[in-house]
C-alpha cells in the first residue's frame, strides 16, 4: 500500500506504524496529519522527540525520569523520605501522584521480574533500592508493583530481601475498584476484597 | 497530570495529544514508548517528520504529493493520460491505486466544496484541473469525490464546468458494499443500488 506513497511519506507512515497500538490505517492518517501541519508545528514535534531522548535521564536516587541529577520528588523538602513506594514504571509513579494522597518518595524498578521474557532481578533497579536503605531513614517500603503474576513475584522477591533488614514492607490493598460493579468483578478480586474487608 | 512529568516528556506528550484520535492516555503511552526507543530509532522518527515536510511537494500536473516535479503516476509512460480520476485527497488516490484496476491518471483537489467550513471552489485545485484540458488528450473525467454532501456538491460543480467543454464526465457507482449485509445497508444506499442494478 505504501508503495504508491512518495518515499518521505512512506517513511513517516512506517515510523508511526512502529508505535504500540497504531495500525497501518491510523499510521497513514497520522502521517498525513503531520504532513498537513504548519512547518513550525512539525519542527516542534520533531524536536520534542529528540529532546525527550537527550534531556531525560534517571534520577540518581529513585531512578525515575529526571532532567537533573535528582527528580522533583527526591529534591523536594516536603516529601517524607522515610517511606519509599516501589513501582514498576515512571507511569505508575504518576498514577500514584495523581491521587494526591501520597507524600513519600518513590523507587522505579523499570520493569518486573519475568523469567519468560528473560527479565531477572539483575535487570531491574533493585540494587539502587537496597543502597537507599544503608542508613536508618527509611521506615517503610510500599510495594506498588502491578497486580499481575510478574508484579506479584517482584513484590515477593523484594520483600524477602528487605524483611531481614527489619524494614516494614507493605503491599497495596486488593479489592473491588471504586465505581466498579460487583457483578463484573472477577472471582479472584472479589475473594481478595472479602478477605481484606474492613469494619465500618 | 503532566505536571509531575519532566518537562521534555510533557512536551512530547503534548505533541502526541495534538494528533487526531489520540487522547491523553494514548499520548502518554506513545511518548513513553518513544522515550524507551533506542536513540537512533528516535532520531529516525524525528527526521522522518522533518523530511516529510521538506521533501514533499505537489505534483505540477495532478497536485498529488510528489518528491519531484512530477509524481510517479504522471511520470509513468504506461498510464493512460486520457482518463483523469478526480479525488479529494492523496489518500483517496492511494485507495484507488490499491484496487489495481485503474490505469489512468489522477487529479487531487485537496478538499471538497463546503460552504459551512468556508471552503469554496477557489480553495480547491480546480483551476489546475481545467488547465490540463487545454489540448484534446483527455477523453474522460471520473469524479471520485466522497459520497458525502460535500463530495457530491464538488462533483456536480466540476461536472457543470466540464460538460460545455464536451468532455465525458462520469461518477463512481453507488451501491451496496461488497461483503456488506443488505439488512444493515442504509435506505439511500439501497435505493441507489436498486436504481443502478445491472443485468446478469
mmCIF file of C-alpha atoms in Angstrom:
data_model
loop_
_atom_site.group_PDB
_atom_site.id
_atom_site.type_symbol
_atom_site.label_atom_id
_atom_site.label_comp_id
_atom_site.label_asym_id
_atom_site.label_seq_id
_atom_site.Cartn_x
_atom_site.Cartn_y
_atom_site.Cartn_z
ATOM 1 C CA UNK A 1 0.000 0.000 0.000
ATOM 2 C CA UNK A 2 2.756 2.363 0.937
ATOM 3 C CA UNK A 3 4.441 1.709 -2.390
ATOM 4 C CA UNK A 4 2.393 4.390 -4.098
ATOM 5 C CA UNK A 5 3.171 6.961 -1.420
ATOM 6 C CA UNK A 6 6.158 9.196 -2.030
ATOM 7 C CA UNK A 7 9.199 7.951 -0.121
ATOM 8 C CA UNK A 8 9.372 10.530 2.695
ATOM 9 C CA UNK A 9 5.697 9.937 3.414
ATOM 10 C CA UNK A 10 6.099 6.152 3.425
ATOM 11 C CA UNK A 11 8.935 6.545 5.872
ATOM 12 C CA UNK A 12 6.852 8.678 8.175
ATOM 13 C CA UNK A 13 3.996 6.169 7.982
ATOM 14 C CA UNK A 14 6.441 3.379 8.876
ATOM 15 C CA UNK A 15 7.604 5.348 11.877
ATOM 16 C CA UNK A 16 4.060 5.692 13.153
ATOM 17 C CA UNK A 17 3.376 2.017 12.496
ATOM 18 C CA UNK A 18 6.133 1.119 14.936
ATOM 19 C CA UNK A 19 4.268 2.750 17.795
ATOM 20 C CA UNK A 20 2.196 0.474 20.016
ATOM 21 C CA UNK A 21 -1.492 0.227 19.152
ATOM 22 C CA UNK A 22 -1.074 2.080 15.855
ATOM 23 C CA UNK A 23 -2.151 0.039 12.830
ATOM 24 C CA UNK A 24 -1.390 0.837 9.217
ATOM 25 C CA UNK A 25 -4.591 2.864 8.642
ATOM 26 C CA UNK A 26 -4.035 5.003 11.731
ATOM 27 C CA UNK A 27 -0.358 5.419 10.867
ATOM 28 C CA UNK A 28 -1.396 6.727 7.475
ATOM 29 C CA UNK A 29 -3.901 9.122 8.998
ATOM 30 C CA UNK A 30 -1.338 10.433 11.480
ATOM 31 C CA UNK A 31 1.360 10.834 8.845
ATOM 32 C CA UNK A 32 -0.981 12.836 6.613
ATOM 33 C CA UNK A 33 -1.959 14.941 9.591
ATOM 34 C CA UNK A 34 1.679 15.696 10.378
ATOM 35 C CA UNK A 35 2.281 16.486 6.726
ATOM 36 C CA UNK A 36 -0.549 18.998 6.771
ATOM 37 C CA UNK A 37 0.683 20.670 9.964
ATOM 38 C CA UNK A 38 2.256 24.110 9.644
ATOM 39 C CA UNK A 39 6.006 23.740 9.278
ATOM 40 C CA UNK A 40 6.812 25.106 12.740
ATOM 41 C CA UNK A 41 4.492 22.622 14.437
ATOM 42 C CA UNK A 42 6.188 19.757 12.645
ATOM 43 C CA UNK A 43 9.550 21.103 13.755
ATOM 44 C CA UNK A 44 8.323 21.291 17.343
ATOM 45 C CA UNK A 45 7.151 17.687 17.158
ATOM 46 C CA UNK A 46 10.431 16.549 15.686
ATOM 47 C CA UNK A 47 12.413 18.441 18.307
ATOM 48 C CA UNK A 48 10.277 17.135 21.173
ATOM 49 C CA UNK A 49 11.246 13.573 20.234
ATOM 50 C CA UNK A 50 14.951 14.350 20.236
ATOM 51 C CA UNK A 51 14.728 16.484 23.367
ATOM 52 C CA UNK A 52 12.990 13.754 25.301
ATOM 53 C CA UNK A 53 15.854 11.457 24.437
ATOM 54 C CA UNK A 54 18.621 13.902 25.093
ATOM 55 C CA UNK A 55 17.416 15.708 28.182
ATOM 56 C CA UNK A 56 15.829 12.935 30.205
ATOM 57 C CA UNK A 57 17.875 10.656 32.425
ATOM 58 C CA UNK A 58 17.286 8.637 35.574
ATOM 59 C CA UNK A 59 17.171 10.308 38.986
ATOM 60 C CA UNK A 60 20.259 9.237 40.907
ATOM 61 C CA UNK A 61 18.197 8.323 43.942
ATOM 62 C CA UNK A 62 14.884 6.867 42.800
ATOM 63 C CA UNK A 63 15.661 6.004 39.147
ATOM 64 C CA UNK A 64 12.564 7.864 37.959
ATOM 65 C CA UNK A 65 12.859 10.076 34.882
ATOM 66 C CA UNK A 66 14.579 13.335 35.663
ATOM 67 C CA UNK A 67 16.044 16.336 33.933
ATOM 68 C CA UNK A 68 18.701 16.930 36.575
ATOM 69 C CA UNK A 69 20.606 14.666 38.974
ATOM 70 C CA UNK A 70 17.569 14.469 41.217
ATOM 71 C CA UNK A 71 13.909 14.257 40.230
ATOM 72 C CA UNK A 72 11.465 16.836 41.630
ATOM 73 C CA UNK A 73 10.146 14.387 44.229
ATOM 74 C CA UNK A 74 13.576 13.422 45.590
ATOM 75 C CA UNK A 75 14.638 17.060 45.549
ATOM 76 C CA UNK A 76 11.551 18.248 47.435
ATOM 77 C CA UNK A 77 11.992 19.038 51.123
ATOM 78 C CA UNK A 78 8.328 18.445 51.886
ATOM 79 C CA UNK A 79 8.276 14.789 50.859
ATOM 80 C CA UNK A 80 8.569 12.158 53.569
ATOM 81 C CA UNK A 81 11.853 10.363 52.887
ATOM 82 C CA UNK A 82 11.058 7.594 55.370
ATOM 83 C CA UNK A 83 8.523 5.932 53.065
ATOM 84 C CA UNK A 84 9.501 4.560 49.668
ATOM 85 C CA UNK A 85 6.857 3.430 47.236
ATOM 86 C CA UNK A 86 8.306 0.876 44.808
ATOM 87 C CA UNK A 87 6.745 0.937 41.333
ATOM 88 C CA UNK A 88 7.469 -0.797 38.060
ATOM 89 C CA UNK A 89 7.453 2.236 35.757
ATOM 90 C CA UNK A 90 7.506 6.049 35.864
ATOM 91 C CA UNK A 91 3.884 5.960 34.711
ATOM 92 C CA UNK A 92 2.888 4.087 37.847
ATOM 93 C CA UNK A 93 4.541 6.807 39.925
ATOM 94 C CA UNK A 94 2.497 9.410 38.036
ATOM 95 C CA UNK A 95 -0.694 7.438 38.671
ATOM 96 C CA UNK A 96 0.081 7.459 42.403
ATOM 97 C CA UNK A 97 1.000 11.167 42.320
ATOM 98 C CA UNK A 98 -2.377 11.856 40.797
ATOM 99 C CA UNK A 99 -4.138 10.507 43.886
ATOM 100 C CA UNK A 100 -2.615 13.436 45.854
ATOM 101 C CA UNK A 101 -2.659 11.046 48.819
ATOM 102 C CA UNK A 102 0.985 10.080 48.954
ATOM 103 C CA UNK A 103 3.736 12.296 50.262
ATOM 104 C CA UNK A 104 6.579 9.779 50.488
ATOM 105 C CA UNK A 105 9.163 9.153 47.789
ATOM 106 C CA UNK A 106 9.346 6.564 45.004
ATOM 107 C CA UNK A 107 11.633 3.962 43.609
ATOM 108 C CA UNK A 108 11.230 2.943 39.987
ATOM 109 C CA UNK A 109 12.302 -0.604 39.105
ATOM 110 C CA UNK A 110 11.871 -0.124 35.336
ATOM 111 C CA UNK A 111 10.159 -3.467 34.924
ATOM 112 C CA UNK A 112 9.141 -6.573 36.823
ATOM 113 C CA UNK A 113 10.702 -9.979 37.212
ATOM 114 C CA UNK A 114 9.540 -12.052 34.273
ATOM 115 C CA UNK A 115 11.543 -15.226 33.601
ATOM 116 C CA UNK A 116 9.504 -15.891 30.452
ATOM 117 C CA UNK A 117 10.748 -12.629 28.968
ATOM 118 C CA UNK A 118 14.254 -13.177 30.286
ATOM 119 C CA UNK A 119 13.964 -10.416 32.888
ATOM 120 C CA UNK A 120 15.569 -11.370 36.176
ATOM 121 C CA UNK A 121 16.184 -9.274 39.315
ATOM 122 C CA UNK A 122 19.526 -8.108 37.907
ATOM 123 C CA UNK A 123 17.852 -6.294 35.037
ATOM 124 C CA UNK A 124 15.777 -4.237 37.469
ATOM 125 C CA UNK A 125 16.902 -1.286 39.592
ATOM 126 C CA UNK A 126 16.790 -3.309 42.820
ATOM 127 C CA UNK A 127 20.419 -2.736 43.808
ATOM 128 C CA UNK A 128 19.760 1.006 43.737
ATOM 129 C CA UNK A 129 16.810 0.448 46.074
ATOM 130 C CA UNK A 130 18.933 -1.524 48.538
ATOM 131 C CA UNK A 131 21.614 1.168 48.536
ATOM 132 C CA UNK A 132 18.989 3.668 49.714
ATOM 133 C CA UNK A 133 18.491 1.626 52.891
ATOM 134 C CA UNK A 134 22.042 1.884 54.207
ATOM 135 C CA UNK A 135 21.178 4.481 56.864
ATOM 136 C CA UNK A 136 18.092 4.326 59.105
ATOM 137 C CA UNK A 137 15.993 6.958 57.304
ATOM 138 C CA UNK A 138 13.631 4.527 55.618
ATOM 139 C CA UNK A 139 10.927 3.056 57.840
ATOM 140 C CA UNK A 140 8.530 1.588 55.306
ATOM 141 C CA UNK A 141 8.602 0.246 51.792
ATOM 142 C CA UNK A 142 5.271 0.116 49.976
ATOM 143 C CA UNK A 143 5.317 -2.449 47.178
ATOM 144 C CA UNK A 144 3.178 -0.905 44.452
ATOM 145 C CA UNK A 145 4.072 -3.228 41.604
ATOM 146 C CA UNK A 146 1.230 -4.292 39.329
ATOM 147 C CA UNK A 147 -1.330 -6.847 40.498
ATOM 148 C CA UNK A 148 -0.054 -9.305 37.875
ATOM 149 C CA UNK A 149 1.938 -12.501 38.191
ATOM 150 C CA UNK A 150 5.144 -10.590 37.387
ATOM 151 C CA UNK A 151 4.373 -7.684 39.711
ATOM 152 C CA UNK A 152 3.448 -10.117 42.471
ATOM 153 C CA UNK A 153 6.651 -12.094 42.026
ATOM 154 C CA UNK A 154 8.693 -8.892 42.073
ATOM 155 C CA UNK A 155 6.979 -7.704 45.260
ATOM 156 C CA UNK A 156 7.611 -11.078 46.914
ATOM 157 C CA UNK A 157 11.230 -11.144 45.815
ATOM 158 C CA UNK A 158 11.979 -7.668 47.113
ATOM 159 C CA UNK A 159 10.081 -8.126 50.361
ATOM 160 C CA UNK A 160 12.164 -11.242 51.091
ATOM 161 C CA UNK A 161 15.325 -9.215 50.555
ATOM 162 C CA UNK A 162 14.108 -6.457 52.858
ATOM 163 C CA UNK A 163 12.494 -8.383 55.693
ATOM 164 C CA UNK A 164 15.832 -9.492 57.232
ATOM 165 C CA UNK A 165 16.854 -5.815 57.330
ATOM 166 C CA UNK A 166 13.983 -5.141 59.724
ATOM 167 C CA UNK A 167 12.173 -2.762 57.382
ATOM 168 C CA UNK A 168 8.378 -2.758 57.271
ATOM 169 C CA UNK A 169 7.243 -3.894 53.838
ATOM 170 C CA UNK A 170 3.634 -3.336 52.811
ATOM 171 C CA UNK A 171 1.613 -4.053 49.677
ATOM 172 C CA UNK A 172 -1.199 -2.060 48.050
ATOM 173 C CA UNK A 173 -4.635 -3.373 49.071
ATOM 174 C CA UNK A 174 -6.547 -5.609 46.713
ATOM 175 C CA UNK A 175 -10.272 -5.187 46.365
ATOM 176 C CA UNK A 176 -13.104 -4.108 44.152
ATOM 177 C CA UNK A 177 -12.342 -0.967 42.168
ATOM 178 C CA UNK A 178 -14.302 2.116 43.204
ATOM 179 C CA UNK A 179 -17.177 2.739 40.818
ATOM 180 C CA UNK A 180 -16.959 -0.851 39.605
ATOM 181 C CA UNK A 181 -19.779 -3.335 39.532
ATOM 182 C CA UNK A 182 -19.709 -6.426 41.774
ATOM 183 C CA UNK A 183 -21.358 -8.420 39.029
ATOM 184 C CA UNK A 184 -18.432 -7.837 36.709
ATOM 185 C CA UNK A 185 -15.609 -8.225 39.222
ATOM 186 C CA UNK A 186 -13.588 -11.384 38.660
ATOM 187 C CA UNK A 187 -13.637 -14.061 41.358
ATOM 188 C CA UNK A 188 -10.046 -13.525 42.458
ATOM 189 C CA UNK A 189 -10.571 -9.814 43.010
ATOM 190 C CA UNK A 190 -13.828 -10.469 44.818
ATOM 191 C CA UNK A 191 -12.209 -13.117 47.019
ATOM 192 C CA UNK A 192 -9.425 -10.655 47.885
ATOM 193 C CA UNK A 193 -11.985 -7.946 48.625
ATOM 194 C CA UNK A 194 -13.789 -10.312 51.014
ATOM 195 C CA UNK A 195 -10.537 -11.380 52.629
ATOM 196 C CA UNK A 196 -9.446 -7.782 53.170
ATOM 197 C CA UNK A 197 -12.819 -6.487 54.364
ATOM 198 C CA UNK A 198 -12.761 -3.635 56.859
ATOM 199 C CA UNK A 199 -15.052 -2.861 59.744
ATOM 200 C CA UNK A 200 -17.410 0.068 59.211
ATOM 201 C CA UNK B 1 -1.290 15.043 35.300
ATOM 202 C CA UNK B 2 1.585 16.078 33.126
ATOM 203 C CA UNK B 3 2.811 18.405 35.831
ATOM 204 C CA UNK B 4 4.677 15.586 37.509
ATOM 205 C CA UNK B 5 6.329 14.537 34.275
ATOM 206 C CA UNK B 6 9.691 16.060 33.493
ATOM 207 C CA UNK B 7 9.368 18.933 31.027
ATOM 208 C CA UNK B 8 10.731 17.302 27.840
ATOM 209 C CA UNK B 9 8.405 14.351 28.397
ATOM 210 C CA UNK B 10 5.389 16.598 28.962
ATOM 211 C CA UNK B 11 6.217 18.381 25.745
ATOM 212 C CA UNK B 12 6.394 15.121 23.826
ATOM 213 C CA UNK B 13 3.080 14.007 25.326
ATOM 214 C CA UNK B 14 1.533 17.321 24.254
ATOM 215 C CA UNK B 15 2.787 16.777 20.726
ATOM 216 C CA UNK B 16 1.133 13.383 20.542
ATOM 217 C CA UNK B 17 -2.081 14.776 22.036
ATOM 218 C CA UNK B 18 -2.370 17.127 19.066
ATOM 219 C CA UNK B 19 -2.699 14.208 16.665
ATOM 220 C CA UNK B 20 -6.217 13.212 15.625
ATOM 221 C CA UNK B 21 -7.776 10.377 17.609
ATOM 222 C CA UNK B 22 -5.008 10.372 20.218
ATOM 223 C CA UNK B 23 -6.264 11.036 23.755
ATOM 224 C CA UNK B 24 -4.164 11.912 26.763
ATOM 225 C CA UNK B 25 -3.671 8.304 27.902
ATOM 226 C CA UNK B 26 -2.574 7.152 24.466
ATOM 227 C CA UNK B 27 -0.340 10.194 24.073
ATOM 228 C CA UNK B 28 1.350 9.268 27.332
ATOM 229 C CA UNK B 29 1.799 5.673 26.241
ATOM 230 C CA UNK B 30 3.270 6.733 22.898
ATOM 231 C CA UNK B 31 5.603 9.287 24.465
ATOM 232 C CA UNK B 32 6.950 6.693 26.901
ATOM 233 C CA UNK B 33 7.386 4.279 24.047
ATOM 234 C CA UNK B 34 9.378 6.831 22.062
ATOM 235 C CA UNK B 35 11.444 7.604 25.143
ATOM 236 C CA UNK B 36 12.298 3.922 25.510
ATOM 237 C CA UNK B 37 13.270 3.554 21.865
ATOM 238 C CA UNK B 38 16.950 3.208 21.045
ATOM 239 C CA UNK B 39 18.423 6.624 20.322
ATOM 240 C CA UNK B 40 18.856 6.012 16.601
ATOM 241 C CA UNK B 41 15.224 4.982 16.163
ATOM 242 C CA UNK B 42 14.089 8.192 17.827
ATOM 243 C CA UNK B 43 16.367 10.150 15.530
ATOM 244 C CA UNK B 44 14.892 8.377 12.512
ATOM 245 C CA UNK B 45 11.391 9.229 13.691
ATOM 246 C CA UNK B 46 12.306 12.841 14.271
ATOM 247 C CA UNK B 47 13.977 13.093 10.875
ATOM 248 C CA UNK B 48 11.055 11.433 9.101
ATOM 249 C CA UNK B 49 8.763 14.209 10.316
ATOM 250 C CA UNK B 50 11.029 16.960 9.043
ATOM 251 C CA UNK B 51 11.791 15.117 5.799
ATOM 252 C CA UNK B 52 8.128 14.676 5.012
ATOM 253 C CA UNK B 53 7.710 18.413 5.350
ATOM 254 C CA UNK B 54 10.800 19.369 3.453
ATOM 255 C CA UNK B 55 10.846 16.869 0.637
ATOM 256 C CA UNK B 56 7.215 16.555 -0.292
ATOM 257 C CA UNK B 57 5.517 18.995 -2.629
ATOM 258 C CA UNK B 58 2.610 18.884 -5.052
ATOM 259 C CA UNK B 59 2.975 17.279 -8.485
ATOM 260 C CA UNK B 60 2.865 20.039 -11.079
ATOM 261 C CA UNK B 61 0.300 18.170 -13.119
ATOM 262 C CA UNK B 62 -2.061 16.345 -10.782
ATOM 263 C CA UNK B 63 -1.363 18.151 -7.477
ATOM 264 C CA UNK B 64 -0.821 14.835 -5.686
ATOM 265 C CA UNK B 65 2.096 14.569 -3.245
ATOM 266 C CA UNK B 66 5.380 14.246 -5.057
ATOM 267 C CA UNK B 67 9.075 14.304 -4.387
ATOM 268 C CA UNK B 68 9.969 15.707 -7.784
ATOM 269 C CA UNK B 69 8.205 17.993 -10.257
ATOM 270 C CA UNK B 70 6.038 15.077 -11.362
ATOM 271 C CA UNK B 71 4.540 12.312 -9.255
ATOM 272 C CA UNK B 72 5.261 8.680 -10.215
ATOM 273 C CA UNK B 73 1.825 8.299 -11.848
ATOM 274 C CA UNK B 74 2.131 11.391 -14.039
ATOM 275 C CA UNK B 75 5.721 10.462 -14.910
ATOM 276 C CA UNK B 76 4.811 6.892 -15.865
ATOM 277 C CA UNK B 77 4.599 6.139 -19.605
ATOM 278 C CA UNK B 78 2.242 3.201 -19.065
ATOM 279 C CA UNK B 79 -0.578 5.213 -17.523
ATOM 280 C CA UNK B 80 -3.464 6.243 -19.730
ATOM 281 C CA UNK B 81 -3.323 10.045 -19.836
ATOM 282 C CA UNK B 82 -6.758 10.279 -21.466
ATOM 283 C CA UNK B 83 -8.617 9.435 -18.253
ATOM 284 C CA UNK B 84 -8.370 11.631 -15.169
ATOM 285 C CA UNK B 85 -9.797 10.441 -11.886
ATOM 286 C CA UNK B 86 -10.599 13.425 -9.664
ATOM 287 C CA UNK B 87 -10.240 12.763 -5.929
ATOM 288 C CA UNK B 88 -10.437 14.896 -2.813
ATOM 289 C CA UNK B 89 -7.206 13.805 -1.127
ATOM 290 C CA UNK B 90 -3.977 11.917 -1.873
ATOM 291 C CA UNK B 91 -5.280 9.116 0.370
ATOM 292 C CA UNK B 92 -8.235 8.621 -1.946
ATOM 293 C CA UNK B 93 -5.807 8.224 -4.829
ATOM 294 C CA UNK B 94 -3.944 5.575 -2.849
ATOM 295 C CA UNK B 95 -7.195 3.746 -2.122
ATOM 296 C CA UNK B 96 -7.922 3.665 -5.865
ATOM 297 C CA UNK B 97 -4.357 2.586 -6.672
ATOM 298 C CA UNK B 98 -4.830 -0.309 -4.288
ATOM 299 C CA UNK B 99 -7.642 -1.704 -6.422
ATOM 300 C CA UNK B 100 -5.071 -2.303 -9.210
ATOM 301 C CA UNK B 101 -7.959 -1.721 -11.587
ATOM 302 C CA UNK B 102 -7.217 1.812 -12.684
ATOM 303 C CA UNK B 103 -4.503 2.764 -15.133
ATOM 304 C CA UNK B 104 -5.451 6.358 -15.828
ATOM 305 C CA UNK B 105 -4.064 9.381 -14.018
ATOM 306 C CA UNK B 106 -5.375 11.402 -11.075
ATOM 307 C CA UNK B 107 -6.182 14.916 -10.064
ATOM 308 C CA UNK B 108 -6.166 15.796 -6.382
ATOM 309 C CA UNK B 109 -8.457 18.659 -5.331
ATOM 310 C CA UNK B 110 -7.147 18.787 -1.736
ATOM 311 C CA UNK B 111 -10.616 19.113 -0.284
ATOM 312 C CA UNK B 112 -14.245 19.439 -1.243
ATOM 313 C CA UNK B 113 -16.575 22.390 -1.562
ATOM 314 C CA UNK B 114 -18.003 23.035 1.877
ATOM 315 C CA UNK B 115 -19.601 26.440 2.387
ATOM 316 C CA UNK B 116 -20.155 25.678 6.094
ATOM 317 C CA UNK B 117 -16.395 25.359 6.573
ATOM 318 C CA UNK B 118 -15.719 28.322 4.327
ATOM 319 C CA UNK B 119 -14.257 26.195 1.541
ATOM 320 C CA UNK B 120 -15.320 27.387 -1.893
ATOM 321 C CA UNK B 121 -14.192 26.254 -5.352
ATOM 322 C CA UNK B 122 -11.319 28.757 -5.254
ATOM 323 C CA UNK B 123 -9.657 26.972 -2.337
ATOM 324 C CA UNK B 124 -9.541 23.739 -4.305
ATOM 325 C CA UNK B 125 -7.171 22.787 -7.119
ATOM 326 C CA UNK B 126 -9.852 23.066 -9.778
ATOM 327 C CA UNK B 127 -8.047 25.637 -11.929
ATOM 328 C CA UNK B 128 -5.160 23.205 -12.258
ATOM 329 C CA UNK B 129 -7.611 20.552 -13.435
ATOM 330 C CA UNK B 130 -9.058 22.844 -16.096
ATOM 331 C CA UNK B 131 -5.599 23.742 -17.362
ATOM 332 C CA UNK B 132 -4.984 20.049 -18.048
ATOM 333 C CA UNK B 133 -7.852 20.033 -20.536
ATOM 334 C CA UNK B 134 -6.445 22.627 -22.952
ATOM 335 C CA UNK B 135 -5.399 20.061 -25.552
ATOM 336 C CA UNK B 136 -7.535 17.111 -26.652
ATOM 337 C CA UNK B 137 -5.701 14.365 -24.731
ATOM 338 C CA UNK B 138 -8.316 13.939 -22.041
ATOM 339 C CA UNK B 139 -11.392 11.957 -23.029
ATOM 340 C CA UNK B 140 -12.957 11.188 -19.668
ATOM 341 C CA UNK B 141 -13.043 12.632 -16.178
ATOM 342 C CA UNK B 142 -14.093 10.237 -13.415
ATOM 343 C CA UNK B 143 -15.441 12.110 -10.411
ATOM 344 C CA UNK B 144 -14.292 10.071 -7.434
ATOM 345 C CA UNK B 145 -15.039 12.565 -4.683
ATOM 346 C CA UNK B 146 -16.523 11.153 -1.478
ATOM 347 C CA UNK B 147 -20.165 10.051 -1.374
ATOM 348 C CA UNK B 148 -20.935 12.864 1.061
ATOM 349 C CA UNK B 149 -22.862 16.098 0.655
ATOM 350 C CA UNK B 150 -19.588 17.974 0.110
ATOM 351 C CA UNK B 151 -18.148 15.413 -2.285
ATOM 352 C CA UNK B 152 -21.412 15.318 -4.196
ATOM 353 C CA UNK B 153 -21.558 19.112 -4.486
ATOM 354 C CA UNK B 154 -17.961 19.205 -5.675
ATOM 355 C CA UNK B 155 -18.629 16.539 -8.298
ATOM 356 C CA UNK B 156 -21.682 18.440 -9.525
ATOM 357 C CA UNK B 157 -19.828 21.752 -9.616
ATOM 358 C CA UNK B 158 -16.932 20.382 -11.619
ATOM 359 C CA UNK B 159 -19.092 18.374 -13.981
ATOM 360 C CA UNK B 160 -21.039 21.535 -14.823
ATOM 361 C CA UNK B 161 -17.781 23.282 -15.644
ATOM 362 C CA UNK B 162 -16.640 20.419 -17.843
ATOM 363 C CA UNK B 163 -19.794 19.459 -19.698
ATOM 364 C CA UNK B 164 -19.708 22.530 -22.014
ATOM 365 C CA UNK B 165 -16.169 21.522 -22.980
ATOM 366 C CA UNK B 166 -17.537 18.282 -24.424
ATOM 367 C CA UNK B 167 -15.641 16.029 -22.059
ATOM 368 C CA UNK B 168 -17.269 12.869 -20.778
ATOM 369 C CA UNK B 169 -17.735 13.152 -17.028
ATOM 370 C CA UNK B 170 -18.551 10.034 -15.013
ATOM 371 C CA UNK B 171 -19.158 9.324 -11.340
ATOM 372 C CA UNK B 172 -18.227 6.267 -9.260
ATOM 373 C CA UNK B 173 -21.140 3.829 -8.948
ATOM 374 C CA UNK B 174 -23.211 3.808 -5.799
ATOM 375 C CA UNK B 175 -24.424 0.533 -4.376
ATOM 376 C CA UNK B 176 -24.131 -1.970 -1.595
ATOM 377 C CA UNK B 177 -20.554 -2.521 -0.468
ATOM 378 C CA UNK B 178 -19.087 -5.927 -1.304
ATOM 379 C CA UNK B 179 -19.179 -8.200 1.730
ATOM 380 C CA UNK B 180 -21.807 -5.987 3.334
ATOM 381 C CA UNK B 181 -25.160 -7.078 4.654
ATOM 382 C CA UNK B 182 -28.374 -5.886 2.997
ATOM 383 C CA UNK B 183 -30.031 -5.729 6.379
ATOM 384 C CA UNK B 184 -27.572 -3.122 7.575
ATOM 385 C CA UNK B 185 -27.367 -1.045 4.402
ATOM 386 C CA UNK B 186 -28.976 2.370 4.806
ATOM 387 C CA UNK B 187 -32.025 3.167 2.679
ATOM 388 C CA UNK B 188 -30.307 5.705 0.459
ATOM 389 C CA UNK B 189 -27.532 3.269 -0.445
ATOM 390 C CA UNK B 190 -30.054 0.511 -1.061
ATOM 391 C CA UNK B 191 -32.207 2.779 -3.238
ATOM 392 C CA UNK B 192 -29.120 3.720 -5.271
ATOM 393 C CA UNK B 193 -28.168 0.046 -5.582
ATOM 394 C CA UNK B 194 -31.638 -0.753 -6.929
ATOM 395 C CA UNK B 195 -31.555 2.199 -9.289
ATOM 396 C CA UNK B 196 -28.161 1.183 -10.667
ATOM 397 C CA UNK B 197 -28.916 -2.527 -10.954
ATOM 398 C CA UNK B 198 -27.150 -4.424 -13.743
ATOM 399 C CA UNK B 199 -28.312 -7.328 -15.861
ATOM 400 C CA UNK B 200 -26.722 -10.679 -15.006
#
